[in-house]
């Protein structure tokens, strides 16, 4: 357990941030999974900007690496392009 006031505060803050990051990362992963399972091209294309924004936001606040966000967005775009209209 923490022995100093500052260490106790740091522990509280890191726990709060961990839960916050976990929530947004899980929400984004579910959105990516939903887009990948979509079989209609129009619906998937409509979902792509929202999911891309979610990934960009996670990368911006360092929850995921920026290259991971870019790779996911690229893969999703390829998936949408392969879908038949």
Short mmCIF file of C-alpha atoms in Angstrom, two decimals:
data_model
loop_
_atom_site.label_atom_id
_atom_site.label_comp_id
_atom_site.label_asym_id
_atom_site.label_seq_id
_atom_site.Cartn_x
_atom_site.Cartn_y
_atom_site.Cartn_z
CA UNK A 1 0.00 0.00 0.00
CA UNK A 2 1.11 3.58 -0.60
CA UNK A 3 3.02 5.28 2.18
CA UNK A 4 2.80 8.89 0.99
CA UNK A 5 -0.15 11.14 0.29
CA UNK A 6 1.01 11.78 -3.26
CA UNK A 7 1.38 8.05 -3.91
CA UNK A 8 -2.14 7.44 -2.60
CA UNK A 9 -3.49 10.13 -4.91
CA UNK A 10 -1.53 8.71 -7.85
CA UNK A 11 -3.04 5.28 -7.11
CA UNK A 12 -6.57 6.73 -7.04
CA UNK A 13 -6.01 8.61 -10.28
CA UNK A 14 -4.47 5.68 -12.11
CA UNK A 15 -7.35 3.40 -11.06
CA UNK A 16 -9.91 5.94 -12.30
CA UNK A 17 -8.07 6.33 -15.61
CA UNK A 18 -7.70 2.58 -16.01
CA UNK A 19 -11.47 2.09 -15.71
CA UNK A 20 -12.13 5.00 -18.07
CA UNK A 21 -9.69 3.66 -20.68
CA UNK A 22 -11.04 0.12 -20.30
CA UNK A 23 -14.60 1.30 -20.98
CA UNK A 24 -13.71 3.25 -24.13
CA UNK A 25 -11.39 0.54 -25.45
CA UNK A 26 -14.09 -2.11 -24.97
CA UNK A 27 -16.74 0.08 -26.62
CA UNK A 28 -14.46 0.66 -29.60
CA UNK A 29 -13.60 -3.03 -29.92
CA UNK A 30 -17.31 -3.85 -29.96
CA UNK A 31 -17.89 -1.23 -32.67
CA UNK A 32 -15.06 -2.68 -34.78
CA UNK A 33 -16.47 -6.18 -34.32
CA UNK A 34 -19.95 -4.97 -35.33
CA UNK A 35 -18.58 -3.33 -38.47
CA UNK A 36 -16.64 -6.47 -39.43
CA UNK A 37 -19.77 -8.63 -39.11
CA UNK A 38 -21.89 -6.26 -41.21
CA UNK A 39 -22.60 -7.76 -44.63
CA UNK A 40 -24.30 -4.77 -46.28
CA UNK A 41 -21.90 -2.37 -47.92
CA UNK A 42 -24.06 0.73 -47.39
CA UNK A 43 -24.50 0.06 -43.68
CA UNK A 44 -20.81 -0.67 -43.21
CA UNK A 45 -19.82 2.48 -45.09
CA UNK A 46 -22.11 4.50 -42.85
CA UNK A 47 -20.51 3.00 -39.73
CA UNK A 48 -16.91 3.55 -40.86
CA UNK A 49 -16.57 7.30 -40.02
CA UNK A 50 -17.88 6.77 -36.48
CA UNK A 51 -15.59 3.81 -35.82
CA UNK A 52 -12.62 5.66 -37.33
CA UNK A 53 -13.27 8.61 -35.05
CA UNK A 54 -13.41 6.29 -32.04
CA UNK A 55 -10.08 4.72 -33.01
CA UNK A 56 -8.49 8.14 -33.59
CA UNK A 57 -9.65 9.32 -30.18
CA UNK A 58 -8.19 6.24 -28.48
CA UNK A 59 -4.89 6.80 -30.27
CA UNK A 60 -4.90 10.49 -29.36
CA UNK A 61 -5.19 9.78 -25.63
CA UNK A 62 -2.64 6.92 -25.85
CA UNK A 63 -5.02 4.09 -25.01
CA UNK A 64 -3.89 2.36 -28.20
CA UNK A 65 -0.86 3.09 -30.38
CA UNK A 66 -1.41 5.34 -33.38
CA UNK A 67 -0.13 2.65 -35.76
CA UNK A 68 -2.61 0.14 -34.35
CA UNK A 69 -5.42 2.61 -35.01
CA UNK A 70 -4.15 3.14 -38.54
CA UNK A 71 -3.88 -0.61 -39.17
CA UNK A 72 -7.41 -1.23 -37.89
CA UNK A 73 -8.84 1.60 -40.01
CA UNK A 74 -7.02 0.27 -43.08
CA UNK A 75 -8.32 -3.24 -42.52
CA UNK A 76 -11.86 -1.99 -42.04
CA UNK A 77 -11.67 0.01 -45.28
CA UNK A 78 -10.46 -3.08 -47.13
CA UNK A 79 -13.30 -5.10 -45.62
CA UNK A 80 -15.86 -2.56 -46.79
CA UNK A 81 -14.40 -2.43 -50.29
CA UNK A 82 -14.64 -6.22 -50.60
CA UNK A 83 -18.35 -6.23 -49.72
CA UNK A 84 -20.74 -6.52 -52.62
CA UNK A 85 -23.25 -3.74 -53.14
#
